[in-house]
Short mmCIF file of C-alpha atoms in Angstrom, two decimals:
data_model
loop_
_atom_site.label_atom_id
_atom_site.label_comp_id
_atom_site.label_asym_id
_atom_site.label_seq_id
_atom_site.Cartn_x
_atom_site.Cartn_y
_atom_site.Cartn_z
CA UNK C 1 15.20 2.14 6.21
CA UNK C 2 13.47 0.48 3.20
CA UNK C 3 15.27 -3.35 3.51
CA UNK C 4 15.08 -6.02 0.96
CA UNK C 5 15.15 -9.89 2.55
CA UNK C 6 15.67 -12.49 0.72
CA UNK C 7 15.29 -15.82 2.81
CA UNK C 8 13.62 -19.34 1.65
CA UNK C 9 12.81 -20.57 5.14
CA UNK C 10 9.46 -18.97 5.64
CA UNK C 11 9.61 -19.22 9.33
CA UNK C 12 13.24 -17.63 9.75
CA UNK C 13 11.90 -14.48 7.23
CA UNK C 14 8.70 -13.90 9.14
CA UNK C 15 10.62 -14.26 12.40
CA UNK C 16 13.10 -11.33 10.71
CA UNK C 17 10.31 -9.70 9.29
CA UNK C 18 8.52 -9.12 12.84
CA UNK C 19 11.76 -8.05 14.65
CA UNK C 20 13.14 -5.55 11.86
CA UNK C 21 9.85 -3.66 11.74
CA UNK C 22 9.59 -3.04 15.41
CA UNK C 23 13.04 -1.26 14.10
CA UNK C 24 10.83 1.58 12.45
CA UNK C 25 12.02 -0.52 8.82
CA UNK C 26 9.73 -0.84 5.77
CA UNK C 27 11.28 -4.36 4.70
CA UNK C 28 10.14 -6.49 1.81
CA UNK C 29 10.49 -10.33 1.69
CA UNK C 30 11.15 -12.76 -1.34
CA UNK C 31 12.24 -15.98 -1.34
CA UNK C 32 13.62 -16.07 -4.44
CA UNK C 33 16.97 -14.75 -6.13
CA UNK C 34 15.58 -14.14 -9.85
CA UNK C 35 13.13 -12.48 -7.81
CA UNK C 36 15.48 -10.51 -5.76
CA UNK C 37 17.56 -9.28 -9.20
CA UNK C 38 14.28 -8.02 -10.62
CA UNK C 39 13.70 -5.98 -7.87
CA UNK C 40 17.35 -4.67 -7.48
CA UNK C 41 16.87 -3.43 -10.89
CA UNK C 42 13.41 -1.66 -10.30
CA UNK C 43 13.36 -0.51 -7.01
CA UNK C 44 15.48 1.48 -4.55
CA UNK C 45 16.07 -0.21 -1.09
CA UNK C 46 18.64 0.74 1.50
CA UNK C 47 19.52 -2.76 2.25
CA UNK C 48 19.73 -6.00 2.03
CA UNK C 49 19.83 -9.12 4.03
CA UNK C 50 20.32 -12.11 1.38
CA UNK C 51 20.22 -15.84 1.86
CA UNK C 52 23.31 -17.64 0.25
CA UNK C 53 21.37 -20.49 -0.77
CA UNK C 54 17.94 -19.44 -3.06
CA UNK C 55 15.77 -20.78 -5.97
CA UNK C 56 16.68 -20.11 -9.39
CA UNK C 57 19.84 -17.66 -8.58
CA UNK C 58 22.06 -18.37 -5.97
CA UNK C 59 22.81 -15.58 -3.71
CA UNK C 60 26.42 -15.61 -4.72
CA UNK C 61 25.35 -14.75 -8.11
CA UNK C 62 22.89 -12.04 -7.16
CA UNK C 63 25.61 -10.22 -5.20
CA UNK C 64 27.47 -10.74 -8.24
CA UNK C 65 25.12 -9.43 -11.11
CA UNK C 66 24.02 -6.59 -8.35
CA UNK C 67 27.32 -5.06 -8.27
CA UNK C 68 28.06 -6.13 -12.13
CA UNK C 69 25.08 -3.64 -12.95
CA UNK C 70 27.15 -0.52 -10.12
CA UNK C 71 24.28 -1.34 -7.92
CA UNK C 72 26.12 -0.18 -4.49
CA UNK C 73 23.01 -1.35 -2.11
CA UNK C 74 24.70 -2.62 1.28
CA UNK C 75 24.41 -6.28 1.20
CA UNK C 76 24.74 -8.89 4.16
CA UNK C 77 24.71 -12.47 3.45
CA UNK C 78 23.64 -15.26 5.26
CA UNK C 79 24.63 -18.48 5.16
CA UNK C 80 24.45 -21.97 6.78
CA UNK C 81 27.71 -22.68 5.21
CA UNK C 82 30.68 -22.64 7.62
CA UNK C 83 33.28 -23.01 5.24
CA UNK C 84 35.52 -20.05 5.35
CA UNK C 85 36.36 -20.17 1.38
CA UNK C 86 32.80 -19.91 1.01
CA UNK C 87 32.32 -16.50 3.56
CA UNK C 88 35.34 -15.00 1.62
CA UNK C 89 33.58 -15.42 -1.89
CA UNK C 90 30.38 -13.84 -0.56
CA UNK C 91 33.21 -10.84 0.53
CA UNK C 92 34.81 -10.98 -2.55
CA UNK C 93 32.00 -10.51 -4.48
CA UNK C 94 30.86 -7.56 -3.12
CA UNK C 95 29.04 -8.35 0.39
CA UNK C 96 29.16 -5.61 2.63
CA UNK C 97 28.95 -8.39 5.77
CA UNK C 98 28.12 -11.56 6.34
CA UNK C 99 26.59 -13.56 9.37
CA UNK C 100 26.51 -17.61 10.00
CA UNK C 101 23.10 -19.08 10.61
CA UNK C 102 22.03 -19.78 13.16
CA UNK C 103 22.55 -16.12 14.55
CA UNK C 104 20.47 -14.04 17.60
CA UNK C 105 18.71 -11.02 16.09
CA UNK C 106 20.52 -8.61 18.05
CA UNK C 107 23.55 -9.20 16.19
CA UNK C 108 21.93 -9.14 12.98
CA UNK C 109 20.76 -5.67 14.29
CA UNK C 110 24.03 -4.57 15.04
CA UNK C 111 25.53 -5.80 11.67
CA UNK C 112 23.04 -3.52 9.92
CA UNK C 113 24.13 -0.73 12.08
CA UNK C 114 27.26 -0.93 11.38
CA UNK C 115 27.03 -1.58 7.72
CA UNK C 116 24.66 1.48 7.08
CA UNK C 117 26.44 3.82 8.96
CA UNK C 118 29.63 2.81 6.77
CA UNK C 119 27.43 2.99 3.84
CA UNK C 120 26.26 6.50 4.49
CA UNK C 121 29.24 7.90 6.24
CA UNK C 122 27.02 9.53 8.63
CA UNK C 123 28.55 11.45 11.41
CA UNK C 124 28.16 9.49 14.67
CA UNK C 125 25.45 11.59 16.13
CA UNK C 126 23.08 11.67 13.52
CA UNK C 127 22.10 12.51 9.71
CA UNK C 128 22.90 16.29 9.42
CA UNK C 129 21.57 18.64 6.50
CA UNK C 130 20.90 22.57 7.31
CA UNK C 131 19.90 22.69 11.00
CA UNK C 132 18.35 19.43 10.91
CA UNK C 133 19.84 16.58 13.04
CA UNK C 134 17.72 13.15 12.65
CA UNK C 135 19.42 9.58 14.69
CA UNK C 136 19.14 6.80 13.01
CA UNK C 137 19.00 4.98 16.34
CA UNK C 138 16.46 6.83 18.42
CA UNK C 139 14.20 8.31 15.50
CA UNK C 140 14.88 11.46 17.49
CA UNK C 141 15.11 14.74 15.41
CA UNK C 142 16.77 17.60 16.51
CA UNK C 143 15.91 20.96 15.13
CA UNK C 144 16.95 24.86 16.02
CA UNK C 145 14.47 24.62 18.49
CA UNK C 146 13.48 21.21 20.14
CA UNK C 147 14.71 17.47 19.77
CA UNK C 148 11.63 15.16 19.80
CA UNK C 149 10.82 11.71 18.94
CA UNK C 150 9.26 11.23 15.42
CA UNK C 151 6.41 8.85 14.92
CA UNK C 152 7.50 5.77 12.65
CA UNK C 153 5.93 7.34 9.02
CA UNK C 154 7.71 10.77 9.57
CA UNK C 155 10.90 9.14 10.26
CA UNK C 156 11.07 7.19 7.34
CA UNK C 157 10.26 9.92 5.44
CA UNK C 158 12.37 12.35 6.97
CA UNK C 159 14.76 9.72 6.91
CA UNK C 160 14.79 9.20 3.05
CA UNK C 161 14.66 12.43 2.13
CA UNK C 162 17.53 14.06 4.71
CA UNK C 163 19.64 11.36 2.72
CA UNK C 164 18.67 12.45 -0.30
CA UNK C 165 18.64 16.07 0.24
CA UNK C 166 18.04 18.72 -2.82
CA UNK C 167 17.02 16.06 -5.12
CA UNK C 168 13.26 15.28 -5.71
CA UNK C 169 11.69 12.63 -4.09
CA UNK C 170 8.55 11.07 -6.13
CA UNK C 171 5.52 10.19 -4.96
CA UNK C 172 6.08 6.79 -5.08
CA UNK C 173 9.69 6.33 -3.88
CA UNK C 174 8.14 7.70 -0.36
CA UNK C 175 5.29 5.54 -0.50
CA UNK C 176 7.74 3.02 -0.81
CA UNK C 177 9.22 3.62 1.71
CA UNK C 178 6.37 3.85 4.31
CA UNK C 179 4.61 0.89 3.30
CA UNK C 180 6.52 -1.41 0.55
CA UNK C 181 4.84 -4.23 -0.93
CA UNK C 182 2.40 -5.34 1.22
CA UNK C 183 0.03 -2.24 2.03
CA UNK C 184 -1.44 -0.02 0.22
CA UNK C 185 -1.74 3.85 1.02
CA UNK C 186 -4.75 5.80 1.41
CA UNK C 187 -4.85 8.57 -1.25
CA UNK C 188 -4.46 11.96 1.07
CA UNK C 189 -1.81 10.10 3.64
CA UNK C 190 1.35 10.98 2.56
CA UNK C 191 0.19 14.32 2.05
CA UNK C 192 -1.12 14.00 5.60
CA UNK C 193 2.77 13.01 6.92
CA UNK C 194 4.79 15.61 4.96
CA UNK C 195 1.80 18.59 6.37
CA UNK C 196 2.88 17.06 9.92
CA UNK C 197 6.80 17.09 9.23
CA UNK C 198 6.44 20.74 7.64
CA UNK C 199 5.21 21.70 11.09
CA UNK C 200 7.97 20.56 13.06
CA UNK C 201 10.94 21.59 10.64
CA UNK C 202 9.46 24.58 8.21
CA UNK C 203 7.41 24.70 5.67
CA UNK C 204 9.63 25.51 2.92
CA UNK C 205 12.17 23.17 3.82
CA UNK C 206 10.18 20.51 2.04
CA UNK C 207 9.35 21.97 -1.08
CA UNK C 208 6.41 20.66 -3.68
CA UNK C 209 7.44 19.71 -7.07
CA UNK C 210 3.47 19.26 -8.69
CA UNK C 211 3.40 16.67 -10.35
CA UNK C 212 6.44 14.58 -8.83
CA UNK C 213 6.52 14.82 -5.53
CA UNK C 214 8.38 16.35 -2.71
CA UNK C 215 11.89 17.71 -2.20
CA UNK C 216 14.24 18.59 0.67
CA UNK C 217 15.81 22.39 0.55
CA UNK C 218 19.23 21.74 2.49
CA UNK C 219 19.08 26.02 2.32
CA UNK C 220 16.26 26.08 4.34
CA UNK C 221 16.74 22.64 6.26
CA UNK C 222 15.37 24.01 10.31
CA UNK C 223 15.62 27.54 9.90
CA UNK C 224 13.50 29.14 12.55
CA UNK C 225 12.18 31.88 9.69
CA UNK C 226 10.79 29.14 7.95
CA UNK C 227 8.32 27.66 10.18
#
């Protein structure tokens, strides 16, 4: 997944930071919540883990404007605050979860889990489209032919685009969600990725738009003919 954080205390983010991307997640960190509303508006994440108590914008407020502006992102708050008034207003506002610092990461783990998988409505054994059968929780792909264990950049983008199938991915919204913010991508390498992926599930299943980027046929998704 591509995951927004938004988190003040620098040590607590880069802590989070460290431990979501051994999770195979692209995540992007600001520490602000003006910041945080200019990117919900701009950019397409598939999560996000927001501090209650931020620069500028409260995080009560962003959750607010977010969902103002039908921006359905899964959101989980957290929050020093113990107060339960204060929990239910996060709730109330449109936070998918929330958690009470401080918290162990494998429960912040598990929160995401379970707020994703609501999110998506994904069957429990997977994301299915065609003959295609990618876990979430394994990165383990499961085709007409073999299950195997994708390597981190062809899961994320096998990942993106099995939730988005039949619509057309640009180049950019994969980038995205490979590398985020931070790095940059070498010109030929997510040309590189989708050449590997079309060898393991067919090459028309992912179909070139020139000029765009890529899209994946749900017609095609696996079929043994197409490889």
């Amino acid at each position: 997944m591509r995951i927004l954080l938004v988190e003040d205390d620098h040590l607590l983010a880069r802590t989070m930071l460290d431990m979501l991307r051994e999770d195979q997640n692209t995540v992007d960190w600001l520490d602000d919540g003006q910041q945080a509303l200019n990117a919900l508006e701009t950019e397409h994440f598939d999560l996000v883990i927001l501090d209650l108590t931020l620069p500028r914008v409260d995080g009560l407020d962003v959750v607010r404007r977010a969902r103002a502006q039908d921006n359905r992102t899964p959101i989980i708050i957290l929050t020093a605050r113990t107060d339960l008034d204060e929990k239910l207003q996060g709730l109330d506002a449109g936070a998918d979860d929330y958690l009470t610092k401080p918290f162990a990461m494998a429960e912040l783990k598990a929160r995401i889990r379970a707020v994703t998988r609501r999110g998506s409505a994904l069957p429990h054994n997977g994301l299915t489209v065609g003959q295609l059968v990618l876990n979430p929780d394994s990165c383990q792909l499961t085709t007409a032919e073999e299950t195997v264990t994708l390597p981190r950049s062809e899961f994320q983008l096998l990942n993106y685009m099995m939730r988005h199938p039949d619509q057309v991915a640009t180049r950019r919204r994969l980038e995205e969600q490979l590398y985020g913010w931070e790095q940059g991508a070498e010109s030929n390498a997510l040309e590189v990725h989708i050449h590997h992926l079309r060898r393991r599930i067919g090459k028309t299943t992912i179909r070139t738009i020139r000029g765009v980027g890529y899209m994946l046929d749900s017609q095609a998704a696996g079929a043994p003919e197409c490889r």
